[in-house]
Every structure is written in C-alpha cells, then in structure tokens.
Coordinates of C-alpha atoms and ligand atoms in Angstrom, one line a residue:
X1 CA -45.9 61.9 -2.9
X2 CA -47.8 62.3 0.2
X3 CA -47.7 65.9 1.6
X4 CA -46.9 64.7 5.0
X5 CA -44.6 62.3 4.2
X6 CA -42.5 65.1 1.6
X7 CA -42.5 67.5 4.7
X8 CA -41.1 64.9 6.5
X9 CA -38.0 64.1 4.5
X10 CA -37.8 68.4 4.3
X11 CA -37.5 68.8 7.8
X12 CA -34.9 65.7 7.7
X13 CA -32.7 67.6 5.2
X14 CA -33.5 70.6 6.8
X15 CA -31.9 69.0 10.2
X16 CA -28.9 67.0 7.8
X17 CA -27.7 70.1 6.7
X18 CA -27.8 72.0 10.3
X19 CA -26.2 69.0 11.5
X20 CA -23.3 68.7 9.2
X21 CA -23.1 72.7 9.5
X22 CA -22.6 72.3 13.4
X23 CA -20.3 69.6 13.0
X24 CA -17.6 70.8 10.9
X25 CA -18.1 74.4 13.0
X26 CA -16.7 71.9 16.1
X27 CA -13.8 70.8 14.2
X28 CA -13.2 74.3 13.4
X29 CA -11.0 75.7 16.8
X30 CA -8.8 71.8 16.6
X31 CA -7.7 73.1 13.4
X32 CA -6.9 76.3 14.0
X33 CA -5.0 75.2 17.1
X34 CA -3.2 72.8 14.3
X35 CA -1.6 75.7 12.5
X36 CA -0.4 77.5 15.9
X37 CA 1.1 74.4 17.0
X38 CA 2.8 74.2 12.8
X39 CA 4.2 77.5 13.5
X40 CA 6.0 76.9 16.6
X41 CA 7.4 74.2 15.5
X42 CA 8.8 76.5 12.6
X43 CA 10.0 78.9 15.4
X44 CA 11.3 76.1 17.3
X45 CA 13.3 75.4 14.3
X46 CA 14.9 78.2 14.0
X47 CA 15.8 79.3 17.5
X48 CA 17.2 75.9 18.0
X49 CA 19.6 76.6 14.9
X50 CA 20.4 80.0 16.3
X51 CA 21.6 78.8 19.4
X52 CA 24.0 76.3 17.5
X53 CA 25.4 79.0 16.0
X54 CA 25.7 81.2 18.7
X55 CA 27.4 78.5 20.9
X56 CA 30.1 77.7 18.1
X57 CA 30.5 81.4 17.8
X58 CA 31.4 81.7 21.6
X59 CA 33.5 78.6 21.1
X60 CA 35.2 80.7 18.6
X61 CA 35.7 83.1 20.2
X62 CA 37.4 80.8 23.3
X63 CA 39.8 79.3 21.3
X64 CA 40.6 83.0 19.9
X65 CA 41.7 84.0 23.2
X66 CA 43.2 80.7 24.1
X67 CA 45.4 81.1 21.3
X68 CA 46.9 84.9 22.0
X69 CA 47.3 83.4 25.0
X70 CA 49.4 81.0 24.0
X71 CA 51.1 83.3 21.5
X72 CA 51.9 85.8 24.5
X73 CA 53.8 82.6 26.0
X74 CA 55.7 82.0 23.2
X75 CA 57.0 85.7 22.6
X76 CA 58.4 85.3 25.8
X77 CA 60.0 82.3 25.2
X78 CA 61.4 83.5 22.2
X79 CA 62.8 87.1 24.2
X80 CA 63.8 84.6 27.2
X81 CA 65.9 82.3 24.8
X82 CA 68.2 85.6 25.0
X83 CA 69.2 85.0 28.3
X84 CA 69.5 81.6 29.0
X85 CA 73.1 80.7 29.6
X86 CA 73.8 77.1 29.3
X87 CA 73.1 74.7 26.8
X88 CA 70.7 72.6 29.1
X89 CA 68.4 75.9 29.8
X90 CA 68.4 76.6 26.0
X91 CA 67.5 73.2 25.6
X92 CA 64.5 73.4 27.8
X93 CA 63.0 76.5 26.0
X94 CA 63.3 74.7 22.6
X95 CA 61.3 72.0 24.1
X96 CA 58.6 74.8 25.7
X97 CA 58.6 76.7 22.1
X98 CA 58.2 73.7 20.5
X99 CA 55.1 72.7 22.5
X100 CA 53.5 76.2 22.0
X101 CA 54.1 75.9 18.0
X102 CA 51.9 72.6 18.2
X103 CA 49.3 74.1 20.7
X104 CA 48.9 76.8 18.1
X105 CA 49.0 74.8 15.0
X106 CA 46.4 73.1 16.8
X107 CA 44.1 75.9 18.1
X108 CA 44.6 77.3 14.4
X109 CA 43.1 74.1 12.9
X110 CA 40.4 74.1 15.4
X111 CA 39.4 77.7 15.0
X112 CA 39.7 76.8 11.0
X113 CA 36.9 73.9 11.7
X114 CA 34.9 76.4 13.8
X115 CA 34.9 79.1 11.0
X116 CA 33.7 76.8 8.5
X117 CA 30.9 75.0 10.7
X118 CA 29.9 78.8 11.6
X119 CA 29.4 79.6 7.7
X120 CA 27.5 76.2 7.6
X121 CA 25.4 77.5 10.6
X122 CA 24.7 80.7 9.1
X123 CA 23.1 79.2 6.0
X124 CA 21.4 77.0 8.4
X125 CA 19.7 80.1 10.5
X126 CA 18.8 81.6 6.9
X127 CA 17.1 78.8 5.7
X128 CA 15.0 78.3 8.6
X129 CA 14.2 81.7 8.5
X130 CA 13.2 81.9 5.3
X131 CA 11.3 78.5 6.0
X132 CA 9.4 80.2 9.3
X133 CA 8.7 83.3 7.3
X134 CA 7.1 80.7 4.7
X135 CA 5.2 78.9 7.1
X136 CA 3.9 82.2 8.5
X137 CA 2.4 83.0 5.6
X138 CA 1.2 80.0 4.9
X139 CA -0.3 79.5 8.5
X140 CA -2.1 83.2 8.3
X141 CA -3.9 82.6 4.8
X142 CA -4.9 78.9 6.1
X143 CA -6.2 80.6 9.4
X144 CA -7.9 83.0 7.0
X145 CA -9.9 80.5 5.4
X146 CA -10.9 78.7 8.6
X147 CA -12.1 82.4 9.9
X148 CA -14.2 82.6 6.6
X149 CA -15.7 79.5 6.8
X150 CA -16.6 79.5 10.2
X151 CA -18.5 82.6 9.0
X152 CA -19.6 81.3 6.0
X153 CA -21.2 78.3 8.5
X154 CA -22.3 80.5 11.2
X155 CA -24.6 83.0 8.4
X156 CA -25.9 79.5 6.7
X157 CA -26.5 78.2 10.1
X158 CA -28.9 81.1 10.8
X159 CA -30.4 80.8 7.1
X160 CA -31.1 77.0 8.4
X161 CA -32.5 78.0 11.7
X162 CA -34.6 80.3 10.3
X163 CA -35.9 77.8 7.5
X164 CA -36.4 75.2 9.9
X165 CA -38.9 77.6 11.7
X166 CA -40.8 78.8 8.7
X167 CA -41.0 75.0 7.9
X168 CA -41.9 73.4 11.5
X169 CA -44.8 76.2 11.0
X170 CA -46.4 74.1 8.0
X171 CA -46.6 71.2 9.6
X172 CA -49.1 69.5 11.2
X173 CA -49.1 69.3 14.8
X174 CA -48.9 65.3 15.1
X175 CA -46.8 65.5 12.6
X176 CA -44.1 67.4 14.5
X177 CA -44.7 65.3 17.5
X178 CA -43.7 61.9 15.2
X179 CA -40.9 63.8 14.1
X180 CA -39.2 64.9 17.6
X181 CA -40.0 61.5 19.0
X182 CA -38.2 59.6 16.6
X183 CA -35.6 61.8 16.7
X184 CA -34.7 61.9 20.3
X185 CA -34.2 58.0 19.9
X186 CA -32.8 57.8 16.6
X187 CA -30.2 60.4 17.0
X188 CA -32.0 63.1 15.1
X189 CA -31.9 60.3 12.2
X190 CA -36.4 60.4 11.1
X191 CA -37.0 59.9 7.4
X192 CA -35.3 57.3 5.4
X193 CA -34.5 55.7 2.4
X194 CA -35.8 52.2 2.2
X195 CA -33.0 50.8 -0.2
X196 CA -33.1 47.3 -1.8
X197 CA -35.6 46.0 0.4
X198 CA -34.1 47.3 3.8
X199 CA -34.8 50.4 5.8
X200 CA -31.6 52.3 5.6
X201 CA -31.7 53.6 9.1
X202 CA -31.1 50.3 10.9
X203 CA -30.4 47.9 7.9
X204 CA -34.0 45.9 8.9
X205 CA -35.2 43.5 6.2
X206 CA -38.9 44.7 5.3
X207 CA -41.6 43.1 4.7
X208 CA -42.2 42.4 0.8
X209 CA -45.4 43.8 0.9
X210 CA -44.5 47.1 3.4
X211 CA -41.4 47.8 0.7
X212 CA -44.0 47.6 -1.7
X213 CA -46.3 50.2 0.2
X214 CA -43.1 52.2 0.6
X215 CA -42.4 52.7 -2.8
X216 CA -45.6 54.6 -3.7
X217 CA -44.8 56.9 -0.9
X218 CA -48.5 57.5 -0.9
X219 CA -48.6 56.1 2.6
X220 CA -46.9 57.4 6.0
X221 CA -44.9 54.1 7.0
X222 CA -42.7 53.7 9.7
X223 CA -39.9 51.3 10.3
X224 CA -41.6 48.4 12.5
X225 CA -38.2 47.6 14.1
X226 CA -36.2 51.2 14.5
X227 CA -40.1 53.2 13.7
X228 CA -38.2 55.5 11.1
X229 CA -40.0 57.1 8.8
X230 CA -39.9 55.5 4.9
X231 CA -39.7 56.6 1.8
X232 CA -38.7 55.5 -1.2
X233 CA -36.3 57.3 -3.8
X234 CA -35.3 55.8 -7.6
X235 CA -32.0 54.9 -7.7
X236 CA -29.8 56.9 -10.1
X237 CA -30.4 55.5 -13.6
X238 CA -28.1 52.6 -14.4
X239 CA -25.5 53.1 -16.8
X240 CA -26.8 50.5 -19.2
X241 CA -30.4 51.6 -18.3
X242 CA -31.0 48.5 -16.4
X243 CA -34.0 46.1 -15.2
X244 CA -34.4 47.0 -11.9
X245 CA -37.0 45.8 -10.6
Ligands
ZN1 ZN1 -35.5 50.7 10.6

C-alpha cells in the first residue's frame, strides 16, 4: 500500500477512536443523572408509603379517642338509668344506650379495619425499604462503573492524543493539509472504504476504472464528488470462499 495513503487511513482510525472516546464520555454525566433520578424515585416510594401509614395510624388513633368518648357517655347513662323516675325517662335512656352500643360496635369495627390495613401498611413500608436499600446499592456500584469508565476513557483519550501527535509528526506536510481540509467539510470523516463500487463516505457510484485504481491502493485517490480519500480493503472471506470479483 502506498505510504501516504496507509498514513492516511492511520490518522483516520487514529481520529475514529478519539471520536467514539469523546462521544460516549458526553453521554457519560445523562447517565449518571439517570440513576439519581432511579433512586428518588425509590425514595419517593417509600416516603409516600410511610405517610399512608402514618395517616391511618393518626386515624387510629381518632377513632380510639372517639370511642372512650363515647364509652364515657354511656357509663353515665348506665349510672343515670338509677335515677330516672318514670317509665318514659327510662324509656329515653334505653333509646340513648342503645345508640351508644351501635356507635361503639361501629367505631370497634372501624378501628378493627384500621388495625388490619396498618399491618398491611407496615409490610408495605418494609418492602419499599428493603426495595430502596436495594436500589441503593444497585445505583452506587452502577455509578461506580460509569466513574471507571469515564477514567478508563479519559487515560485512553490522552494515549490517543498523544499518538495522534507522534503520528501527525510523520507525515508529510501536504499531506496533513489534505487531511484537515477534508475533514473540516466532511465532519472529520477523510479516508474511506470504497465498497462494491461506491465510495462509502457519500454512497457516489465510481467510475469503473477509478474503482479499479482504488483497489491497488498504490495511488492517492480522492472521491470526485465528496473528495474523500479511497482505499480499498478485501472484504472478509465468504463463507463458501466465493467468486468475488
Ligand atoms: Zn464520496
């Protein structure tokens, strides 16, 4: 292969790599602010569970008080039936005791529901926890990773840097210039495959004879339509070891 043309497609690769590096490093921060937003969801969770239990508690606790209230009121009833002297004033407290006795039953039943939603709610608040607790750890070793590769990229971005400049420093001045010219309007995008007869930076049908030229790589040849530079690279041998041509 031509020397130029093979430090060409280097410094391509050499770019390709930096680029994909700096990439993913961008999508880096999105992600991490991902798991924060995971976890206070899993907080969100469990606070909202805790206040449903706290409110049925105090509900509880309501109803408690409503119903020595009304127990109060129906010990004095019971000490004021005693005293009543006619039938119609006896009457009358019956009816009063009576209503108590339901407004009890009634509180009883509802405290009753209250207890058993409370246990319900309990369970609830431990599960969440345990689920938060879970998520934490989960979110910590995932934030982990993202720290590591971010170093990971960051040291191989310097290697890159550094290899780029060692690189740049072998090649020949014009060279260079071709290469940062077609990269400022290609999008960084220089040295390409030509594939099946097309230049695979801007899918340009080539001329029969330039794909031929192509393929020795022998020759520096630029796209006529996008001014790439390109090369030419074997496809991967064909299962049935084929007849390309
Ligand atoms: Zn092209």
């Amino acid at each position: 292969m031509l020397a130029d043309l093979e430090q060409l497609i280097k410094l391509q690769q050499i770019e390709d790599e930096a680029a994909v590096a700096r990439a993913r490093i961008e999508e880096l921060p999105a992600m991490v602010e991902t798991l924060g937003a995971r976890l206070e969801a899993s907080e969100g969770e469990l606070a909202l569970t805790q206040q449903k239990l706290d409110d049925s508690r105090s509900a509880r606790r309501e109803l408690e008080k409503n119903l020595a209230a009304v127990q109060t009121r129906l010990d004095r009833f019971r000490e004021q039936l005693m005293l009543v002297k006619t039938n119609k004033e006896y009457q009358a407290m019956q009816g009063e005791m009576s209503a108590a006795e339901g407004e009890i039953r009634r509180l009883e039943d509802e405290i009753l529901e209250r207890m058993i939603e409370g246990d319900d709610l309990t369970a609830e608040v431990a599960t969440a926890s345990a689920a938060l607790a879970a998520e934490k750890k989960a979110v910590a070793e995932e934030r982990a990773a993202l720290e590591r590769e971010q170093d990971t990229l960051e040291r191989r971005l310097g290697q890159i840097v550094d290899e780029r400049a060692r690189h740049v420093g072998t090649l020949a001045q014009e060279m260079l210039s071709l290469f940062e010219t077609v990269a400022e309007r290609r999008n960084g995008s220089v040295a390409v495959r030509a594939r099946d007869g097309r230049c695979s930076g801007c899918q340009v049908r080539l001329r029969p004879q330039l794909f031929n030229d192509v393929r020795t790589n022998s020759h520096l040849i630029q796209c006529e339509s996008c001014q790439r530079v390109l090369y030419f690279e074997p496809e991967a041998a064909a299962p049935e070891g084929g007849t390309a041509a």
